[in-house]
PDB file of C-alpha atoms in Angstrom:
ATOM      1  CA  MET A   1     191.443  -3.730 153.470  1.00 56.00           C
ATOM      2  CA  SER A   2     190.918  -5.496 149.796  1.00 53.00           C
ATOM      3  CA  ALA A   3     187.489  -6.042 149.141  1.00 53.00           C
ATOM      4  CA  PHE A   4     188.039  -9.892 149.666  1.00 49.00           C
ATOM      5  CA  ASP A   5     190.674 -11.205 152.488  1.00 52.00           C
ATOM      6  CA  SER A   6     193.064 -13.966 151.426  1.00 51.00           C
ATOM      7  CA  ALA A   7     191.318 -17.309 151.240  1.00 52.00           C
ATOM      8  CA  ASP A   8     192.940 -20.069 153.310  1.00 61.00           C
ATOM      9  CA  ASN A   9     192.596 -22.846 150.548  1.00 78.00           C
ATOM     10  CA  GLU A  10     191.986 -23.490 146.902  1.00 82.00           C
ATOM     11  CA  ASN A  11     188.602 -24.287 146.999  1.00 85.00           C
ATOM     12  CA  GLU A  12     187.618 -20.870 149.060  1.00 84.00           C
ATOM     13  CA  ARG A  13     189.677 -18.990 146.471  1.00 85.00           C
ATOM     14  CA  ARG A  14     187.860 -20.674 143.540  1.00 89.00           C
ATOM     15  CA  VAL A  15     184.382 -19.922 145.281  1.00 89.00           C
ATOM     16  CA  ILE A  16     185.440 -16.162 145.802  1.00 90.00           C
ATOM     17  CA  ALA A  17     186.916 -16.164 142.187  1.00 90.00           C
ATOM     18  CA  GLU A  18     183.442 -17.203 141.072  1.00 92.00           C
ATOM     19  CA  PHE A  19     181.094 -15.077 143.073  1.00 92.00           C
ATOM     20  CA  ILE A  20     183.488 -11.985 141.668  1.00 93.00           C
ATOM     21  CA  GLU A  21     182.590 -12.803 138.215  1.00 94.00           C
ATOM     22  CA  GLU A  22     179.218 -13.345 139.177  1.00 93.00           C
ATOM     23  CA  LEU A  23     179.353  -9.790 140.927  1.00 93.00           C
ATOM     24  CA  ARG A  24     181.021  -8.149 137.966  1.00 94.00           C
ATOM     25  CA  ASP A  25     178.472  -9.654 135.601  1.00 94.00           C
ATOM     26  CA  THR A  26     175.292  -8.554 137.884  1.00 94.00           C
ATOM     27  CA  ALA A  27     176.813  -4.973 138.115  1.00 95.00           C
ATOM     28  CA  SER A  28     177.141  -4.662 134.379  1.00 95.00           C
ATOM     29  CA  SER A  29     173.616  -6.023 133.982  1.00 95.00           C
ATOM     30  CA  LEU A  30     172.688  -3.168 136.587  1.00 95.00           C
ATOM     31  CA  GLN A  31     174.424  -0.845 134.537  1.00 95.00           C
ATOM     32  CA  VAL A  32     172.285  -1.608 131.339  1.00 96.00           C
ATOM     33  CA  LEU A  33     169.177  -1.463 133.581  1.00 96.00           C
ATOM     34  CA  LEU A  34     169.573   2.058 134.979  1.00 96.00           C
ATOM     35  CA  GLY A  35     170.237   3.098 131.302  1.00 95.00           C
ATOM     36  CA  ASN A  36     166.968   1.745 130.228  1.00 95.00           C
ATOM     37  CA  LEU A  37     165.107   2.905 132.937  1.00 95.00           C
ATOM     38  CA  ARG A  38     166.384   6.533 132.685  1.00 95.00           C
ATOM     39  CA  SER A  39     165.369   6.447 128.863  1.00 94.00           C
ATOM     40  CA  HIS A  40     162.014   4.562 129.878  1.00 93.00           C
ATOM     41  CA  SER A  41     162.622   1.776 127.537  1.00 94.00           C
ATOM     42  CA  VAL A  42     161.714  -0.249 130.114  1.00 93.00           C
ATOM     43  CA  ASN A  43     158.856  -0.753 132.482  1.00 93.00           C
ATOM     44  CA  ALA A  44     159.575   0.957 135.666  1.00 92.00           C
ATOM     45  CA  GLU A  45     157.615  -1.737 137.718  1.00 93.00           C
ATOM     46  CA  GLU A  46     159.429  -4.465 136.098  1.00 94.00           C
ATOM     47  CA  GLY A  47     162.895  -2.840 136.218  1.00 94.00           C
ATOM     48  CA  LEU A  48     162.251  -2.227 140.116  1.00 95.00           C
ATOM     49  CA  ALA A  49     161.335  -5.576 140.740  1.00 95.00           C
ATOM     50  CA  THR A  50     164.655  -6.263 138.650  1.00 95.00           C
ATOM     51  CA  LEU A  51     166.815  -4.189 141.103  1.00 95.00           C
ATOM     52  CA  LYS A  52     165.330  -5.637 144.451  1.00 95.00           C
ATOM     53  CA  ARG A  53     165.854  -9.360 143.311  1.00 96.00           C
ATOM     54  CA  ASP A  54     169.450  -8.736 141.776  1.00 95.00           C
ATOM     55  CA  ALA A  55     170.349  -6.599 144.983  1.00 95.00           C
ATOM     56  CA  SER A  56     168.953  -9.221 147.242  1.00 95.00           C
ATOM     57  CA  ASN A  57     170.915 -12.014 145.564  1.00 94.00           C
ATOM     58  CA  LEU A  58     174.267 -10.399 145.508  1.00 93.00           C
ATOM     59  CA  ARG A  59     173.773  -9.608 149.332  1.00 93.00           C
ATOM     60  CA  SER A  60     172.842 -13.004 150.363  1.00 92.00           C
ATOM     61  CA  HIS A  61     175.749 -14.777 148.236  1.00 90.00           C
ATOM     62  CA  ALA A  62     178.361 -12.244 149.955  1.00 91.00           C
ATOM     63  CA  GLN A  63     177.305 -13.411 153.033  1.00 88.00           C
ATOM     64  CA  ALA A  64     178.632 -17.040 153.407  1.00 83.00           C
ATOM     65  CA  LEU A  65     182.063 -15.461 151.826  1.00 86.00           C
ATOM     66  CA  ASN A  66     185.320 -13.565 153.274  1.00 85.00           C
ATOM     67  CA  VAL A  67     184.360 -10.647 151.544  1.00 88.00           C
ATOM     68  CA  PRO A  68     184.034  -8.289 153.950  1.00 89.00           C
ATOM     69  CA  LEU A  69     183.371  -4.554 152.207  1.00 92.00           C
ATOM     70  CA  ILE A  70     181.537  -6.342 149.370  1.00 93.00           C
ATOM     71  CA  LYS A  71     179.311  -7.580 152.040  1.00 94.00           C
ATOM     72  CA  MET A  72     178.819  -4.370 153.510  1.00 94.00           C
ATOM     73  CA  VAL A  73     178.286  -2.559 150.223  1.00 95.00           C
ATOM     74  CA  THR A  74     175.656  -5.278 149.071  1.00 95.00           C
ATOM     75  CA  HIS A  75     174.207  -4.954 152.301  1.00 95.00           C
ATOM     76  CA  ARG A  76     173.477  -1.256 152.022  1.00 95.00           C
ATOM     77  CA  LEU A  77     172.408  -1.443 148.162  1.00 96.00           C
ATOM     78  CA  ASP A  78     169.726  -4.191 149.363  1.00 95.00           C
ATOM     79  CA  GLU A  79     168.665  -1.963 151.833  1.00 94.00           C
ATOM     80  CA  TYR A  80     168.292   0.792 149.458  1.00 94.00           C
ATOM     81  CA  VAL A  81     166.359  -0.801 146.988  1.00 94.00           C
ATOM     82  CA  GLY A  82     164.313  -2.884 149.574  1.00 90.00           C
ATOM     83  CA  GLU A  83     162.657   0.317 150.409  1.00 84.00           C
ATOM     84  CA  MET A  84     161.794   1.935 147.556  1.00 90.00           C
ATOM     85  CA  LYS A  85     158.242   1.717 145.761  1.00 90.00           C
ATOM     86  CA  SER A  86     158.971   3.696 142.957  1.00 89.00           C
ATOM     87  CA  VAL A  87     162.034   4.533 140.717  1.00 91.00           C
ATOM     88  CA  GLY A  88     162.931   8.036 139.292  1.00 91.00           C
ATOM     89  CA  ASP A  89     166.184   9.914 138.502  1.00 92.00           C
ATOM     90  CA  THR A  90     167.011  10.773 142.444  1.00 91.00           C
ATOM     91  CA  GLN A  91     166.784   6.818 143.241  1.00 93.00           C
ATOM     92  CA  LEU A  92     168.731   5.976 140.037  1.00 95.00           C
ATOM     93  CA  ASP A  93     171.725   8.396 140.886  1.00 95.00           C
ATOM     94  CA  ALA A  94     171.847   6.916 144.015  1.00 95.00           C
ATOM     95  CA  ILE A  95     171.960   3.577 143.150  1.00 96.00           C
ATOM     96  CA  GLN A  96     174.552   4.414 140.285  1.00 96.00           C
ATOM     97  CA  VAL A  97     176.805   5.020 143.263  1.00 96.00           C
ATOM     98  CA  PHE A  98     176.333   1.934 144.752  1.00 96.00           C
ATOM     99  CA  ILE A  99     176.850   0.038 141.569  1.00 96.00           C
ATOM    100  CA  ASP A 100     180.126   2.078 140.741  1.00 96.00           C
ATOM    101  CA  LYS A 101     181.559   1.293 144.036  1.00 95.00           C
ATOM    102  CA  ILE A 102     180.750  -2.484 143.708  1.00 95.00           C
ATOM    103  CA  GLU A 103     182.458  -2.585 140.390  1.00 94.00           C
ATOM    104  CA  LYS A 104     185.563  -0.808 141.644  1.00 94.00           C
ATOM    105  CA  LEU A 105     185.612  -3.618 144.487  1.00 92.00           C
ATOM    106  CA  ALA A 106     185.117  -6.519 142.384  1.00 92.00           C
ATOM    107  CA  ASP A 107     188.404  -4.928 140.360  1.00 91.00           C
ATOM    108  CA  GLY A 108     190.178  -5.051 143.166  1.00 88.00           C
ATOM    109  CA  GLU A 109     189.972  -1.445 144.621  1.00 89.00           C
ATOM    110  CA  GLN A 110     192.266  -1.504 147.926  1.00 86.00           C
ATOM    111  CA  VAL A 111     190.524   0.393 150.968  1.00 88.00           C
ATOM    112  CA  THR A 112     192.314   0.793 154.429  1.00 87.00           C
ATOM    113  CA  ASP A 113     190.913  -0.242 157.357  1.00 87.00           C
ATOM    114  CA  SER A 114     190.626   3.235 158.636  1.00 88.00           C
ATOM    115  CA  ASP A 115     188.956   4.598 155.491  1.00 90.00           C
ATOM    116  CA  VAL A 116     185.866   1.891 155.591  1.00 92.00           C
ATOM    117  CA  PRO A 117     183.438   4.024 157.791  1.00 92.00           C
ATOM    118  CA  SER A 118     184.178   7.037 155.515  1.00 92.00           C
ATOM    119  CA  VAL A 119     183.556   5.109 152.717  1.00 92.00           C
ATOM    120  CA  MET A 120     180.088   3.095 154.094  1.00 94.00           C
ATOM    121  CA  ARG A 121     178.943   6.772 154.891  1.00 92.00           C
ATOM    122  CA  SER A 122     179.603   8.160 151.290  1.00 93.00           C
ATOM    123  CA  LEU A 123     177.226   5.712 149.877  1.00 94.00           C
ATOM    124  CA  PRO A 124     173.503   6.838 149.860  1.00 92.00           C
ATOM    125  CA  ALA A 125     171.413   6.663 152.765  1.00 89.00           C
ATOM    126  CA  LYS A 126     168.496   4.559 152.500  1.00 85.00           C
ATOM    127  CA  ARG A 127     164.966   6.524 152.748  1.00 74.00           C
ATOM    128  CA  ALA A 128     162.077   4.796 154.417  1.00 61.00           C
ATOM    129  CA  ALA A 129     159.141   4.469 152.072  1.00 50.00           C
ATOM    130  CA  ASP A 130     156.704   5.644 154.556  1.00 52.00           C
ATOM    131  CA  ILE A 131     158.452   8.373 155.915  1.00 55.00           C
ATOM    132  CA  ASP A 132     157.956  11.946 154.483  1.00 53.00           C
ATOM    133  CA  PHE A 133     161.362  13.619 155.448  1.00 51.00           C
ATOM    134  CA  GLY A 134     160.522  16.919 153.633  1.00 56.00           C
ATOM    135  CA  PRO A 135     162.847  19.618 154.683  1.00 56.00           C
ATOM    136  CA  ILE A 136     164.898  17.273 157.440  1.00 60.00           C
ATOM    137  CA  GLU A 137     168.584  17.711 157.235  1.00 67.00           C
ATOM    138  CA  GLN A 138     170.389  14.561 156.729  1.00 71.00           C
ATOM    139  CA  LYS A 139     173.252  14.279 158.997  1.00 80.00           C
ATOM    140  CA  ASN A 140     176.218  12.524 158.914  1.00 85.00           C
ATOM    141  CA  VAL A 141     175.474  10.162 162.070  1.00 92.00           C
ATOM    142  CA  GLU A 142     175.024   6.686 161.712  1.00 94.00           C
ATOM    143  CA  VAL A 143     172.997   4.432 164.043  1.00 96.00           C
ATOM    144  CA  LEU A 144     173.320   0.592 163.370  1.00 97.00           C
ATOM    145  CA  MET A 145     170.481  -1.159 164.631  1.00 97.00           C
ATOM    146  CA  VAL A 146     170.357  -4.881 165.673  1.00 97.00           C
ATOM    147  CA  VAL A 147     166.800  -5.666 165.604  1.00 96.00           C
ATOM    148  CA  PRO A 148     165.181  -9.217 164.227  1.00 94.00           C
ATOM    149  CA  GLU A 149     161.515  -7.802 164.513  1.00 92.00           C
ATOM    150  CA  LYS A 150     160.852  -6.077 161.102  1.00 90.00           C
ATOM    151  CA  ALA A 151     157.736  -3.888 162.460  1.00 90.00           C
ATOM    152  CA  MET A 152     159.733  -3.019 165.863  1.00 91.00           C
ATOM    153  CA  ALA A 153     162.722  -2.113 163.280  1.00 92.00           C
ATOM    154  CA  ARG A 154     160.619   0.373 161.279  1.00 90.00           C
ATOM    155  CA  ILE A 155     159.471   1.912 164.310  1.00 90.00           C
ATOM    156  CA  VAL A 156     162.792   2.965 165.599  1.00 92.00           C
ATOM    157  CA  GLU A 157     164.177   3.543 162.224  1.00 91.00           C
ATOM    158  CA  ARG A 158     161.127   6.214 161.701  1.00 89.00           C
ATOM    159  CA  GLU A 159     162.032   8.256 164.801  1.00 90.00           C
ATOM    160  CA  LEU A 160     165.735   8.318 163.780  1.00 91.00           C
ATOM    161  CA  ALA A 161     164.987   9.276 160.424  1.00 88.00           C
ATOM    162  CA  ALA A 162     162.723  12.114 161.522  1.00 86.00           C
ATOM    163  CA  CYS A 163     166.237  13.399 163.461  1.00 86.00           C
ATOM    164  CA  GLY A 164     167.878  13.193 160.082  1.00 87.00           C
ATOM    165  CA  TYR A 165     170.086  10.075 161.189  1.00 92.00           C
ATOM    166  CA  ARG A 166     171.528   7.354 158.843  1.00 92.00           C
ATOM    167  CA  THR A 167     170.213   4.123 159.969  1.00 94.00           C
ATOM    168  CA  SER A 168     171.397   0.354 158.724  1.00 94.00           C
ATOM    169  CA  VAL A 169     169.753  -2.886 160.019  1.00 95.00           C
ATOM    170  CA  VAL A 170     171.113  -6.325 160.953  1.00 95.00           C
ATOM    171  CA  ARG A 171     169.235  -9.263 162.384  1.00 92.00           C
ATOM    172  CA  ASN A 172     171.603 -11.127 164.292  1.00 93.00           C
ATOM    173  CA  PRO A 173     174.442 -10.291 166.788  1.00 95.00           C
ATOM    174  CA  PHE A 174     177.434 -11.928 165.113  1.00 94.00           C
ATOM    175  CA  GLU A 175     176.790  -9.621 162.124  1.00 94.00           C
ATOM    176  CA  ALA A 176     176.533  -6.584 164.204  1.00 96.00           C
ATOM    177  CA  LEU A 177     180.042  -7.315 165.952  1.00 96.00           C
ATOM    178  CA  GLU A 178     181.827  -7.467 162.210  1.00 94.00           C
ATOM    179  CA  THR A 179     179.697  -4.515 161.071  1.00 95.00           C
ATOM    180  CA  ALA A 180     180.561  -2.453 163.844  1.00 96.00           C
ATOM    181  CA  VAL A 181     184.181  -2.804 164.163  1.00 95.00           C
ATOM    182  CA  HIS A 182     184.495  -2.174 160.164  1.00 94.00           C
ATOM    183  CA  THR A 183     181.912   0.846 160.261  1.00 95.00           C
ATOM    184  CA  ARG A 184     182.416   2.488 163.242  1.00 96.00           C
ATOM    185  CA  PRO A 185     178.716   3.764 164.101  1.00 96.00           C
ATOM    186  CA  ASP A 186     177.946   6.482 166.164  1.00 96.00           C
ATOM    187  CA  MET A 187     175.570   4.385 167.875  1.00 97.00           C
ATOM    188  CA  VAL A 188     174.316   0.867 168.209  1.00 97.00           C
ATOM    189  CA  VAL A 189     170.617   0.091 169.113  1.00 97.00           C
ATOM    190  CA  ALA A 190     169.880  -3.726 170.033  1.00 97.00           C
ATOM    191  CA  SER A 191     166.881  -5.779 170.716  1.00 96.00           C
ATOM    192  CA  MET A 192     167.130  -7.552 173.999  1.00 96.00           C
ATOM    193  CA  GLU A 193     166.066 -10.843 172.470  1.00 94.00           C
ATOM    194  CA  LEU A 194     168.788 -11.619 169.587  1.00 95.00           C
ATOM    195  CA  GLY A 195     168.358 -15.272 169.780  1.00 92.00           C
ATOM    196  CA  ILE A 196     171.379 -17.508 171.110  1.00 93.00           C
ATOM    197  CA  LEU A 197     172.777 -14.006 172.384  1.00 95.00           C
ATOM    198  CA  THR A 198     170.910 -11.447 173.947  1.00 96.00           C
ATOM    199  CA  GLY A 199     171.422  -7.443 173.803  1.00 96.00           C
ATOM    200  CA  VAL A 200     173.584  -7.464 177.225  1.00 97.00           C
ATOM    201  CA  ASP A 201     175.662 -10.248 175.314  1.00 97.00           C
ATOM    202  CA  LEU A 202     176.297  -7.772 172.519  1.00 97.00           C
ATOM    203  CA  GLY A 203     176.700  -4.813 174.631  1.00 97.00           C
ATOM    204  CA  CYS A 204     179.102  -6.732 176.560  1.00 97.00           C
ATOM    205  CA  ALA A 205     181.273  -7.785 173.918  1.00 97.00           C
ATOM    206  CA  LEU A 206     181.151  -4.463 171.989  1.00 97.00           C
ATOM    207  CA  ALA A 207     182.184  -2.872 175.492  1.00 96.00           C
ATOM    208  CA  ALA A 208     185.243  -5.604 175.643  1.00 96.00           C
ATOM    209  CA  MET A 209     186.804  -4.921 172.653  1.00 96.00           C
ATOM    210  CA  PRO A 210     188.999  -1.776 172.431  1.00 96.00           C
ATOM    211  CA  VAL A 211     188.139  -1.131 168.721  1.00 95.00           C
ATOM    212  CA  THR A 212     184.352  -0.856 169.667  1.00 96.00           C
ATOM    213  CA  GLN A 213     184.233   0.152 173.505  1.00 95.00           C
ATOM    214  CA  GLY A 214     183.876   3.944 172.800  1.00 95.00           C
ATOM    215  CA  ILE A 215     180.645   3.331 170.678  1.00 97.00           C
ATOM    216  CA  PRO A 216     177.663   4.309 172.380  1.00 97.00           C
ATOM    217  CA  PHE A 217     175.028   1.364 172.924  1.00 98.00           C
ATOM    218  CA  ALA A 218     171.458   0.906 174.040  1.00 97.00           C
ATOM    219  CA  VAL A 219     168.851  -1.978 174.696  1.00 97.00           C
ATOM    220  CA  LEU A 220     165.441  -2.244 173.059  1.00 96.00           C
ATOM    221  CA  THR A 221     163.338  -3.808 175.617  1.00 94.00           C
ATOM    222  CA  SER A 222     160.398  -4.110 177.665  1.00 93.00           C
ATOM    223  CA  TYR A 223     162.123  -4.365 180.552  1.00 92.00           C
ATOM    224  CA  SER A 224     163.016  -1.533 183.226  1.00 91.00           C
ATOM    225  CA  TRP A 225     165.982  -1.078 185.036  1.00 91.00           C
ATOM    226  CA  GLY A 226     166.563  -3.656 187.907  1.00 90.00           C
ATOM    227  CA  HIS A 227     165.163  -6.542 186.198  1.00 93.00           C
ATOM    228  CA  PRO A 228     167.351  -9.506 186.571  1.00 94.00           C
ATOM    229  CA  LYS A 229     167.928 -10.085 182.917  1.00 93.00           C
ATOM    230  CA  LEU A 230     169.571  -6.843 182.513  1.00 94.00           C
ATOM    231  CA  ALA A 231     172.349  -7.727 184.957  1.00 92.00           C
ATOM    232  CA  GLY A 232     175.627  -7.504 183.605  1.00 92.00           C
ATOM    233  CA  LEU A 233     174.530  -4.612 180.993  1.00 94.00           C
ATOM    234  CA  PRO A 234     177.626  -2.228 180.765  1.00 94.00           C
ATOM    235  CA  PRO A 235     177.114   0.663 183.108  1.00 91.00           C
ATOM    236  CA  ARG A 236     177.699   3.307 180.328  1.00 93.00           C
ATOM    237  CA  ALA A 237     174.588   1.318 178.104  1.00 96.00           C
ATOM    238  CA  ALA A 238     171.328   3.063 177.871  1.00 95.00           C
ATOM    239  CA  LEU A 239     167.945   1.630 178.120  1.00 95.00           C
ATOM    240  CA  ILE A 240     165.122   2.476 175.385  1.00 95.00           C
ATOM    241  CA  ARG A 241     161.653   0.746 176.700  1.00 93.00           C
ATOM    242  CA  LYS A 242     159.261  -0.024 174.512  1.00 91.00           C
ATOM    243  CA  GLY A 243     155.427   1.230 174.793  1.00 89.00           C
ATOM    244  CA  ALA A 244     154.621   4.511 176.312  1.00 89.00           C
ATOM    245  CA  GLN A 245     158.289   5.459 177.257  1.00 92.00           C
ATOM    246  CA  PHE A 246     159.908   4.762 173.859  1.00 93.00           C
ATOM    247  CA  GLY A 247     160.295   8.393 172.636  1.00 90.00           C
ATOM    248  CA  ASP A 248     161.627   9.821 176.064  1.00 93.00           C
ATOM    249  CA  ASP A 249     163.939   7.336 176.501  1.00 93.00           C
ATOM    250  CA  LEU A 250     165.147   7.365 172.620  1.00 93.00           C
ATOM    251  CA  ALA A 251     165.729  11.437 173.093  1.00 92.00           C
ATOM    252  CA  GLU A 252     167.225  10.885 176.454  1.00 94.00           C
ATOM    253  CA  SER A 253     169.560   8.193 175.365  1.00 94.00           C
ATOM    254  CA  LEU A 254     170.483  10.391 172.118  1.00 93.00           C
ATOM    255  CA  SER A 255     171.231  13.264 174.347  1.00 92.00           C
ATOM    256  CA  ARG A 256     173.389  11.483 176.710  1.00 92.00           C
ATOM    257  CA  PHE A 257     175.378  10.395 174.359  1.00 93.00           C
ATOM    258  CA  ASN A 258     175.555  13.495 172.529  1.00 91.00           C
ATOM    259  CA  ILE A 259     174.417  12.303 169.278  1.00 89.00           C
ATOM    260  CA  THR A 260     172.903  15.540 167.264  1.00 76.00           C
TER     261      THR A 260
END
């Protein structure tokens, strides 16, 4: 996989070329900013605000273009800095990894499709700001969450982080399909309500494609087994109910799929 796939027309090629130049310029600026933050020559709060703004801009610009690998890396960078409340040497080292990878992709680094999952897992895992990880061992287990509601996503992430699992969140099922195909997560957890589609629809789509049918899938919902809206959910899928059953259902799902 190239950082950007071949464009179908001249206009698309021009737009992508302009974005790649923007990517290089922003990465170069961020390299300077990282150096200034390390030397304390810029205010940490202002520097963090710049990091967040630039990461968000790169992610949003990449989303509209046919640049799948860059799209995923900028997504992870935005997720990582978006959780930060302060910036120290550990965070700067992690951000450096993202920026170095972005620069290589902008320069045309080739990555085979089979290597994409390992490339994504080599990127630093985000740390939720309100979670004290303490001595928790970070595991090479990645859970893709398809959860539009930020509050609910944070609750699930907190539980998965306590197990040492990596998480990445997308807000819509179409982005989830693309991400799952490329990154091959160890599990997908999706809300029942996803806009035009449902968690059942997404589960069926993943189960129908040979490339993703082996990925464990769970629906996050208020419904219990037997509810009409769950009709059609693939038999292998798990159910994680909101409320008092949440913790037990999540633990049972992880155990059932042998995710340790």
